[in-house]
Tab-separated table of C-alpha atoms in Angstrom:
chain	number	residue	atom	x	y	z
Y	1	MET	CA	71.844	101.497	111.726
Y	2	ARG	CA	74.592	98.901	112.102
Y	3	ARG	CA	76.225	100.025	108.849
Y	4	GLN	CA	76.143	103.616	110.038
Y	5	MET	CA	77.833	102.648	113.318
Y	6	LEU	CA	80.535	100.710	111.458
Y	7	ALA	CA	81.094	103.639	109.113
Y	8	LEU	CA	81.369	105.981	112.106
Y	9	LYS	CA	83.914	103.691	113.800
Y	10	THR	CA	85.926	103.490	110.589
Y	11	ARG	CA	85.993	107.280	110.267
Y	12	SER	CA	86.972	107.665	113.934
Y	13	ILE	CA	89.862	105.209	113.615
Y	14	LEU	CA	90.880	106.850	110.345
Y	15	THR	CA	90.952	110.273	112.007
Y	16	ILE	CA	92.921	109.081	115.055
Y	17	THR	CA	95.522	107.171	113.037
Y	18	THR	CA	95.917	110.102	110.641
Y	19	ILE	CA	96.646	112.446	113.559
Y	20	ILE	CA	99.150	109.994	115.076
Y	21	MET	CA	100.833	109.455	111.703
Y	22	ILE	CA	101.169	113.188	111.075
Y	23	GLY	CA	102.611	113.585	114.577
Y	24	LEU	CA	105.187	110.824	114.031
Y	25	ILE	CA	106.225	112.178	110.626
Y	26	THR	CA	106.623	115.630	112.185
Y	27	PHE	CA	108.792	114.097	114.919
Y	28	VAL	CA	111.001	112.316	112.381
Y	29	LEU	CA	111.465	115.559	110.460
Y	30	PHE	CA	112.124	117.803	113.472
Y	31	GLN	CA	113.368	115.319	116.129
Y	32	PHE	CA	111.367	116.566	119.106
Y	33	THR	CA	113.230	115.950	122.365
Y	34	LEU	CA	110.486	114.055	124.233
Y	35	LEU	CA	110.010	111.302	121.636
Y	36	LYS	CA	113.743	111.173	120.939
Y	37	GLU	CA	114.366	110.506	124.630
Y	38	LEU	CA	111.670	107.807	124.604
Y	39	ASP	CA	113.385	106.148	121.628
Y	40	ASN	CA	116.732	106.259	123.426
Y	41	ILE	CA	115.318	104.896	126.695
Y	42	ILE	CA	113.732	101.891	124.964
Y	43	PHE	CA	116.782	101.321	122.738
Y	44	ASN	CA	119.145	101.420	125.740
Y	45	TRP	CA	116.884	99.066	127.730
Y	46	PHE	CA	117.037	96.412	125.015
Y	47	LYS	CA	120.776	96.931	124.599
Y	48	SER	CA	121.538	96.694	128.323
Y	49	ASN	CA	119.370	93.585	128.796
Y	50	PHE	CA	120.133	91.679	125.579
Y	51	GLY	CA	123.381	93.183	124.267
Y	52	ASN	CA	123.877	92.949	120.513
Y	53	PRO	CA	121.949	89.825	119.444
Y	54	GLN	CA	122.557	88.303	116.031
Y	55	LEU	CA	120.001	87.016	113.564
Y	56	ASN	CA	120.922	83.341	113.985
Y	57	PHE	CA	120.100	80.210	115.972
Y	58	GLN	CA	123.059	80.355	118.355
Y	59	GLY	CA	121.865	82.725	121.064
Y	60	GLY	CA	119.422	80.714	123.146
Y	61	LEU	CA	115.696	80.016	122.947
Y	62	LEU	CA	114.529	83.659	122.927
Y	63	ASN	CA	117.027	84.615	120.240
Y	64	ASP	CA	116.032	81.582	118.153
Y	65	TYR	CA	112.331	82.438	118.413
Y	66	LEU	CA	112.794	86.118	117.557
Y	67	THR	CA	115.078	85.158	114.674
Y	68	VAL	CA	112.257	83.077	113.189
Y	69	VAL	CA	109.621	85.801	113.539
Y	70	ALA	CA	112.027	88.457	112.230
Y	71	LYS	CA	112.899	86.375	109.165
Y	72	TYR	CA	109.335	85.366	108.359
Y	73	GLY	CA	107.496	88.487	109.507
Y	74	ASP	CA	108.857	90.664	106.729
Y	75	VAL	CA	107.045	92.449	103.901
Y	76	ALA	CA	107.605	89.639	101.376
Y	77	THR	CA	106.160	86.944	103.654
Y	78	CYS	CA	103.179	89.091	104.635
Y	79	LEU	CA	102.473	89.829	100.972
Y	80	PHE	CA	102.679	86.087	100.244
Y	81	VAL	CA	100.129	85.403	103.011
Y	82	ALA	CA	97.876	88.138	101.594
Y	83	ILE	CA	98.101	86.598	98.119
Y	84	ILE	CA	97.150	83.170	99.523
Y	85	ILE	CA	94.168	84.706	101.349
Y	86	GLY	CA	93.203	86.562	98.182
Y	87	ILE	CA	93.391	83.415	96.054
Y	88	ILE	CA	91.205	81.518	98.545
Y	89	LEU	CA	88.619	84.317	98.437
Y	90	LEU	CA	88.766	84.414	94.627
Y	91	SER	CA	88.226	80.641	94.506
Y	92	LYS	CA	85.076	81.161	96.579
Y	93	LYS	CA	83.931	83.755	94.016
Y	94	SER	CA	84.498	86.673	96.405
Y	95	TYR	CA	86.289	88.473	93.587
Y	96	LEU	CA	86.149	92.036	94.884
Y	97	LEU	CA	87.185	91.027	98.408
Y	98	GLY	CA	90.001	88.794	97.155
Y	99	MET	CA	91.484	91.560	95.020
Y	100	TRP	CA	90.995	94.013	97.883
Y	101	VAL	CA	93.170	91.914	100.222
Y	102	ILE	CA	96.015	91.560	97.715
Y	103	LEU	CA	95.957	95.175	96.548
Y	104	THR	CA	95.661	96.562	100.085
Y	105	VAL	CA	98.715	94.762	101.458
Y	106	GLY	CA	100.705	95.269	98.246
Y	107	SER	CA	99.984	98.992	97.992
Y	108	GLY	CA	100.544	99.440	101.735
Y	109	GLY	CA	104.006	97.915	101.412
Y	110	ILE	CA	104.797	100.268	98.526
Y	111	ALA	CA	103.555	103.240	100.582
Y	112	GLY	CA	105.940	102.256	103.373
Y	113	ILE	CA	108.897	102.048	100.975
Y	114	ILE	CA	108.080	105.459	99.489
Y	115	MET	CA	107.811	106.997	102.955
Y	116	LYS	CA	111.196	105.545	103.944
Y	117	LYS	CA	112.827	107.115	100.895
Y	118	ILE	CA	111.176	110.488	101.505
Y	119	LEU	CA	111.946	110.760	105.238
Y	120	HIS	CA	115.474	109.252	105.117
Y	121	ARG	CA	115.621	108.341	108.803
Y	122	ASP	CA	118.727	106.338	109.689
Y	123	ARG	CA	118.486	103.060	111.572
Y	124	PRO	CA	120.099	102.638	115.020
Y	125	TYR	CA	123.882	102.884	114.712
Y	126	ASP	CA	124.536	99.199	115.520
Y	127	HIS	CA	121.802	97.593	113.428
Y	128	LEU	CA	122.474	94.271	111.710
Y	129	ILE	CA	123.959	94.198	108.217
Y	130	GLN	CA	120.860	92.332	107.013
Y	131	ASP	CA	118.693	95.341	107.875
Y	132	SER	CA	119.507	97.757	105.090
Y	133	GLY	CA	117.662	100.867	103.965
Y	134	PHE	CA	116.034	103.569	106.006
Y	135	SER	CA	114.235	103.173	109.303
Y	136	PHE	CA	110.841	104.935	109.358
Y	137	PRO	CA	108.356	103.335	109.214
Y	138	SER	CA	109.163	99.715	110.043
Y	139	GLY	CA	108.217	97.509	107.085
Y	140	HIS	CA	107.797	94.484	109.356
Y	141	ALA	CA	105.404	96.408	111.615
Y	142	LEU	CA	103.478	97.865	108.675
Y	143	SER	CA	102.935	94.654	106.719
Y	144	SER	CA	102.284	92.401	109.733
Y	145	THR	CA	99.723	94.879	111.092
Y	146	MET	CA	97.797	94.861	107.813
Y	147	VAL	CA	97.801	91.063	107.608
Y	148	ILE	CA	96.812	90.540	111.236
Y	149	MET	CA	93.870	92.927	110.856
Y	150	ILE	CA	92.704	91.010	107.790
Y	151	LEU	CA	93.038	87.699	109.635
Y	152	LEU	CA	91.361	88.900	112.844
Y	153	PHE	CA	88.465	90.805	111.318
Y	154	LEU	CA	87.904	89.092	107.978
Y	155	ILE	CA	89.059	85.469	108.062
Y	156	LEU	CA	88.793	84.186	111.651
Y	157	PRO	CA	85.197	85.405	112.202
Y	158	GLN	CA	84.207	82.862	109.532
Y	159	LEU	CA	85.190	80.007	111.875
Y	160	THR	CA	82.176	78.478	113.589
Y	161	GLN	CA	84.148	76.783	116.396
Y	162	TYR	CA	84.413	79.394	119.147
Y	163	VAL	CA	87.300	77.831	121.088
Y	164	LEU	CA	89.397	77.314	117.955
Y	165	ARG	CA	88.730	80.895	116.879
Y	166	ILE	CA	89.860	82.282	120.251
Y	167	ILE	CA	93.009	80.123	120.267
Y	168	LEU	CA	93.963	81.238	116.765
Y	169	GLN	CA	93.301	84.880	117.656
Y	170	ILE	CA	95.640	84.618	120.654
Y	171	VAL	CA	98.344	82.857	118.618
Y	172	ILE	CA	98.165	85.425	115.813
Y	173	VAL	CA	98.335	88.381	118.223
Y	174	VAL	CA	101.316	86.832	120.053
Y	175	ILE	CA	103.153	86.313	116.750
Y	176	TRP	CA	102.377	89.894	115.700
Y	177	LEU	CA	103.645	91.332	118.998
Y	178	SER	CA	106.743	89.140	118.690
Y	179	ILE	CA	107.455	90.588	115.244
Y	180	LEU	CA	107.232	94.109	116.682
Y	181	VAL	CA	109.510	93.245	119.609
Y	182	SER	CA	112.042	91.609	117.269
Y	183	ARG	CA	112.595	94.948	115.503
Y	184	LEU	CA	113.699	96.471	118.817
Y	185	TYR	CA	115.531	93.370	120.034
Y	186	PHE	CA	117.762	93.226	116.940
Y	187	HIS	CA	118.232	97.044	116.922
Y	188	ALA	CA	116.631	97.205	113.472
Y	189	HIS	CA	114.418	100.135	114.444
Y	190	TYR	CA	113.654	102.696	117.088
Y	191	PHE	CA	110.360	102.453	118.971
Y	192	THR	CA	108.789	105.287	116.958
Y	193	ASP	CA	109.657	103.435	113.732
Y	194	VAL	CA	107.677	100.431	114.946
Y	195	LEU	CA	104.833	102.638	116.155
Y	196	GLY	CA	104.859	104.385	112.782
Y	197	GLY	CA	104.617	101.050	110.970
Y	198	VAL	CA	101.667	99.916	113.089
Y	199	THR	CA	99.920	103.273	112.682
Y	200	LEU	CA	100.421	103.344	108.919
Y	201	GLY	CA	99.188	99.743	108.699
Y	202	VAL	CA	95.946	100.560	110.526
Y	203	LEU	CA	95.550	103.804	108.564
Y	204	TRP	CA	96.061	102.043	105.230
Y	205	ILE	CA	93.511	99.355	106.099
Y	206	MET	CA	90.968	102.026	107.089
Y	207	ILE	CA	91.505	103.978	103.860
Y	208	SER	CA	91.221	100.769	101.862
Y	209	ILE	CA	88.012	99.757	103.656
Y	210	HIS	CA	86.499	103.127	102.768
Y	211	ILE	CA	87.459	102.684	99.107
Y	212	TYR	CA	86.088	99.113	99.162
Y	213	ARG	CA	82.747	100.334	100.505
Y	214	VAL	CA	82.535	103.051	97.849
Y	215	ILE	CA	83.160	100.499	95.081
Y	216	LEU	CA	80.733	97.992	96.627
Y	217	ASN	CA	77.981	100.603	96.975
Y	218	PHE	CA	78.566	101.710	93.389
Y	219	LYS	CA	78.168	98.118	92.179
Y	220	LEU	CA	74.993	97.649	94.221
Y	221	ASP	CA	73.520	100.911	92.919
Y	222	SER	CA	74.394	99.914	89.347
Y	223	ARG	CA	72.578	96.597	89.769
Y	224	LYS	CA	69.484	98.340	91.140
Y	225	MET	CA	69.417	100.755	88.216
Y	226	SER	CA	69.771	97.938	85.698
């Protein structure tokens, strides 16, 4: 019964994120006025309140903090974290799960790059030189979302100390939200780019979970037959 409920939740999340993703891709292709205005409102709010911040440690405490999370919340760092998690799982003989973590984050990052090249959405006009390439979806948002889901739902539940687990969950969520905000703060992306990255990250994890379950069930059935 519990497995059926989990499978139902996975399918529901998969359906919802698929619908949102299709909607965002359609918006990027056809530039619907409502979402375009939302992007402009949020972009102008950050610009009017924070100006044109630079990715350095010379703009005050907030700028310093967001510089750190922007530099180390990228695709490469998230993939490195996923590889470390995967290696730890492999060392504990959780071979299928370890490979799943590495392949999920790696393939998700590749999917984001391919989507950028297909959709060709330009970044905000005054983005930093460091932020090259196309804008949708945000690679930072995509990769950090995948890693945080793995940490929150796979790794941290293994901790037996309740207080420590809650503290780490809060810290991880704050860091993740900071990464998302940094993309808007530094004018690297529009809001819908960040939303697209988060949505694709959740969608990719859900697809990967489904594939993992299929493989796991196949292995279990094979063992029963043998």
